[in-house]
Structure formats: C-alpha cells, structure tokens
JSON list of C-alpha atoms in Angstrom, two decimals:
[
{"chain": "B", "resi": 1, "resn": "UNK", "atom": "CA", "xyz": [0.00, 0.00, 0.00]},
{"chain": "B", "resi": 2, "resn": "UNK", "atom": "CA", "xyz": [1.12, 3.51, -0.77]},
{"chain": "B", "resi": 3, "resn": "UNK", "atom": "CA", "xyz": [0.30, 6.07, 1.88]},
{"chain": "B", "resi": 4, "resn": "UNK", "atom": "CA", "xyz": [0.53, 9.74, 1.04]},
{"chain": "B", "resi": 5, "resn": "UNK", "atom": "CA", "xyz": [2.55, 11.76, 3.54]},
{"chain": "B", "resi": 6, "resn": "UNK", "atom": "CA", "xyz": [1.46, 15.13, 4.91]},
{"chain": "B", "resi": 7, "resn": "UNK", "atom": "CA", "xyz": [4.16, 16.77, 2.80]},
{"chain": "B", "resi": 8, "resn": "UNK", "atom": "CA", "xyz": [2.93, 15.08, -0.37]},
{"chain": "B", "resi": 9, "resn": "UNK", "atom": "CA", "xyz": [-0.64, 16.12, 0.40]},
{"chain": "B", "resi": 10, "resn": "UNK", "atom": "CA", "xyz": [0.48, 19.71, 0.96]},
{"chain": "B", "resi": 11, "resn": "UNK", "atom": "CA", "xyz": [2.37, 19.83, -2.33]},
{"chain": "B", "resi": 12, "resn": "UNK", "atom": "CA", "xyz": [-0.55, 18.28, -4.20]},
{"chain": "B", "resi": 13, "resn": "UNK", "atom": "CA", "xyz": [-3.00, 20.76, -2.64]},
{"chain": "B", "resi": 14, "resn": "UNK", "atom": "CA", "xyz": [-0.74, 23.72, -3.47]},
{"chain": "B", "resi": 15, "resn": "UNK", "atom": "CA", "xyz": [-0.35, 22.55, -7.06]},
{"chain": "B", "resi": 16, "resn": "UNK", "atom": "CA", "xyz": [-4.09, 21.99, -7.45]},
{"chain": "B", "resi": 17, "resn": "UNK", "atom": "CA", "xyz": [-4.62, 25.58, -6.32]},
{"chain": "B", "resi": 18, "resn": "UNK", "atom": "CA", "xyz": [-1.86, 26.84, -8.62]},
{"chain": "B", "resi": 19, "resn": "UNK", "atom": "CA", "xyz": [-3.39, 25.14, -11.68]},
{"chain": "B", "resi": 20, "resn": "UNK", "atom": "CA", "xyz": [-6.87, 26.32, -10.74]},
{"chain": "B", "resi": 21, "resn": "UNK", "atom": "CA", "xyz": [-5.66, 29.92, -10.39]},
{"chain": "B", "resi": 22, "resn": "UNK", "atom": "CA", "xyz": [-4.05, 29.91, -13.84]},
{"chain": "B", "resi": 23, "resn": "UNK", "atom": "CA", "xyz": [-7.49, 30.62, -15.27]},
{"chain": "B", "resi": 24, "resn": "UNK", "atom": "CA", "xyz": [-6.78, 28.99, -18.64]},
{"chain": "B", "resi": 25, "resn": "UNK", "atom": "CA", "xyz": [-3.17, 30.13, -18.95]},
{"chain": "B", "resi": 26, "resn": "UNK", "atom": "CA", "xyz": [-0.67, 27.45, -20.01]},
{"chain": "B", "resi": 27, "resn": "UNK", "atom": "CA", "xyz": [1.64, 26.49, -17.12]},
{"chain": "B", "resi": 28, "resn": "UNK", "atom": "CA", "xyz": [5.38, 26.61, -17.78]},
{"chain": "B", "resi": 29, "resn": "UNK", "atom": "CA", "xyz": [8.41, 25.78, -15.68]},
{"chain": "B", "resi": 30, "resn": "UNK", "atom": "CA", "xyz": [6.36, 24.02, -13.01]},
{"chain": "B", "resi": 31, "resn": "UNK", "atom": "CA", "xyz": [9.19, 21.68, -12.00]},
{"chain": "B", "resi": 32, "resn": "UNK", "atom": "CA", "xyz": [11.68, 24.50, -11.42]},
{"chain": "B", "resi": 33, "resn": "UNK", "atom": "CA", "xyz": [9.04, 26.56, -9.62]},
{"chain": "B", "resi": 34, "resn": "UNK", "atom": "CA", "xyz": [8.23, 23.74, -7.18]},
{"chain": "B", "resi": 35, "resn": "UNK", "atom": "CA", "xyz": [11.87, 22.84, -6.54]},
{"chain": "B", "resi": 36, "resn": "UNK", "atom": "CA", "xyz": [12.71, 26.48, -5.92]},
{"chain": "B", "resi": 37, "resn": "UNK", "atom": "CA", "xyz": [9.79, 26.90, -3.51]},
{"chain": "B", "resi": 38, "resn": "UNK", "atom": "CA", "xyz": [10.66, 23.76, -1.55]},
{"chain": "B", "resi": 39, "resn": "UNK", "atom": "CA", "xyz": [14.46, 23.92, -1.61]},
{"chain": "B", "resi": 40, "resn": "UNK", "atom": "CA", "xyz": [14.93, 27.16, 0.34]},
{"chain": "B", "resi": 41, "resn": "UNK", "atom": "CA", "xyz": [12.78, 26.27, 3.37]},
{"chain": "B", "resi": 42, "resn": "UNK", "atom": "CA", "xyz": [14.22, 22.75, 3.33]},
{"chain": "B", "resi": 43, "resn": "UNK", "atom": "CA", "xyz": [17.78, 24.03, 3.53]},
{"chain": "B", "resi": 44, "resn": "UNK", "atom": "CA", "xyz": [16.87, 26.63, 6.15]},
{"chain": "B", "resi": 45, "resn": "UNK", "atom": "CA", "xyz": [15.11, 24.05, 8.33]},
{"chain": "B", "resi": 46, "resn": "UNK", "atom": "CA", "xyz": [18.02, 21.62, 8.14]},
{"chain": "B", "resi": 47, "resn": "UNK", "atom": "CA", "xyz": [20.58, 24.35, 8.89]},
{"chain": "B", "resi": 48, "resn": "UNK", "atom": "CA", "xyz": [18.52, 25.40, 11.90]},
{"chain": "B", "resi": 49, "resn": "UNK", "atom": "CA", "xyz": [18.31, 21.79, 13.06]},
{"chain": "B", "resi": 50, "resn": "UNK", "atom": "CA", "xyz": [22.12, 21.41, 12.93]},
{"chain": "B", "resi": 51, "resn": "UNK", "atom": "CA", "xyz": [22.75, 24.90, 14.35]},
{"chain": "B", "resi": 52, "resn": "UNK", "atom": "CA", "xyz": [24.31, 26.19, 11.13]},
{"chain": "B", "resi": 53, "resn": "UNK", "atom": "CA", "xyz": [26.85, 23.40, 10.70]},
{"chain": "B", "resi": 54, "resn": "UNK", "atom": "CA", "xyz": [27.10, 23.13, 6.92]},
{"chain": "B", "resi": 55, "resn": "UNK", "atom": "CA", "xyz": [28.94, 19.81, 6.96]},
{"chain": "B", "resi": 56, "resn": "UNK", "atom": "CA", "xyz": [26.20, 18.20, 9.05]},
{"chain": "B", "resi": 57, "resn": "UNK", "atom": "CA", "xyz": [23.49, 19.87, 6.98]},
{"chain": "B", "resi": 58, "resn": "UNK", "atom": "CA", "xyz": [24.98, 18.53, 3.76]},
{"chain": "B", "resi": 59, "resn": "UNK", "atom": "CA", "xyz": [25.16, 15.05, 5.27]},
{"chain": "B", "resi": 60, "resn": "UNK", "atom": "CA", "xyz": [21.56, 15.25, 6.45]},
{"chain": "B", "resi": 61, "resn": "UNK", "atom": "CA", "xyz": [20.43, 16.43, 3.01]},
{"chain": "B", "resi": 62, "resn": "UNK", "atom": "CA", "xyz": [22.52, 13.80, 1.24]},
{"chain": "B", "resi": 63, "resn": "UNK", "atom": "CA", "xyz": [24.41, 16.33, -0.87]},
{"chain": "B", "resi": 64, "resn": "UNK", "atom": "CA", "xyz": [27.99, 17.56, -1.14]},
{"chain": "B", "resi": 65, "resn": "UNK", "atom": "CA", "xyz": [28.94, 20.51, 1.09]},
{"chain": "B", "resi": 66, "resn": "UNK", "atom": "CA", "xyz": [29.96, 22.56, -1.95]},
{"chain": "B", "resi": 67, "resn": "UNK", "atom": "CA", "xyz": [26.56, 21.86, -3.50]},
{"chain": "B", "resi": 68, "resn": "UNK", "atom": "CA", "xyz": [24.92, 23.04, -0.28]},
{"chain": "B", "resi": 69, "resn": "UNK", "atom": "CA", "xyz": [26.95, 26.25, -0.34]},
{"chain": "B", "resi": 70, "resn": "UNK", "atom": "CA", "xyz": [26.00, 26.85, -3.98]},
{"chain": "B", "resi": 71, "resn": "UNK", "atom": "CA", "xyz": [22.31, 26.35, -3.18]},
{"chain": "B", "resi": 72, "resn": "UNK", "atom": "CA", "xyz": [22.61, 28.64, -0.14]},
{"chain": "B", "resi": 73, "resn": "UNK", "atom": "CA", "xyz": [24.10, 31.35, -2.35]},
{"chain": "B", "resi": 74, "resn": "UNK", "atom": "CA", "xyz": [21.41, 30.84, -5.00]},
{"chain": "B", "resi": 75, "resn": "UNK", "atom": "CA", "xyz": [18.66, 31.26, -2.39]},
{"chain": "B", "resi": 76, "resn": "UNK", "atom": "CA", "xyz": [20.36, 34.05, -0.47]},
{"chain": "B", "resi": 77, "resn": "UNK", "atom": "CA", "xyz": [20.72, 31.97, 2.69]},
{"chain": "B", "resi": 78, "resn": "UNK", "atom": "CA", "xyz": [23.39, 33.31, 5.01]},
{"chain": "B", "resi": 79, "resn": "UNK", "atom": "CA", "xyz": [25.93, 30.87, 6.44]}
]
C-alpha cells in the first residue's frame, strides 16, 4: 500500500490551487518553480536543526557541502 505523507498532500494541494488559479493560462516551468519553492525552506530548516553546521546539513540532506553552499548562495541563505 502507498500512503501519502502530509508533505505530499500539501504539495498536491498547493499545485491543485496553482493550476486552478491559472485561469486557462498554459503552465510553464512548473518543476523548477516547485523545486525552488521547496528547496529554500528545506535548507533553512536543516541548517537550523544542525545549528548552522554546513557539513552536518549537507550530510543530512545527502548532498555535497559545496553543492549546499552553492544552493545557499542561490537562495540568499546566510551561512
């Protein structure tokens, strides 16, 4: 059985609202939009959890520390 998580439900609900609000306009760049909207709060929450330790945050996220730093710069997240 596949159970939908709270996070999945939230994303689905937000996307349903997004598509509904387009009012007939053709959606574009949905993937990048969603990733961008989710990535910043994800990184911020993990950094808070590890008290700003970028090495631990990268490990928790399953990404390279340099990748984390690049994403932090992209999203304007202070180290």
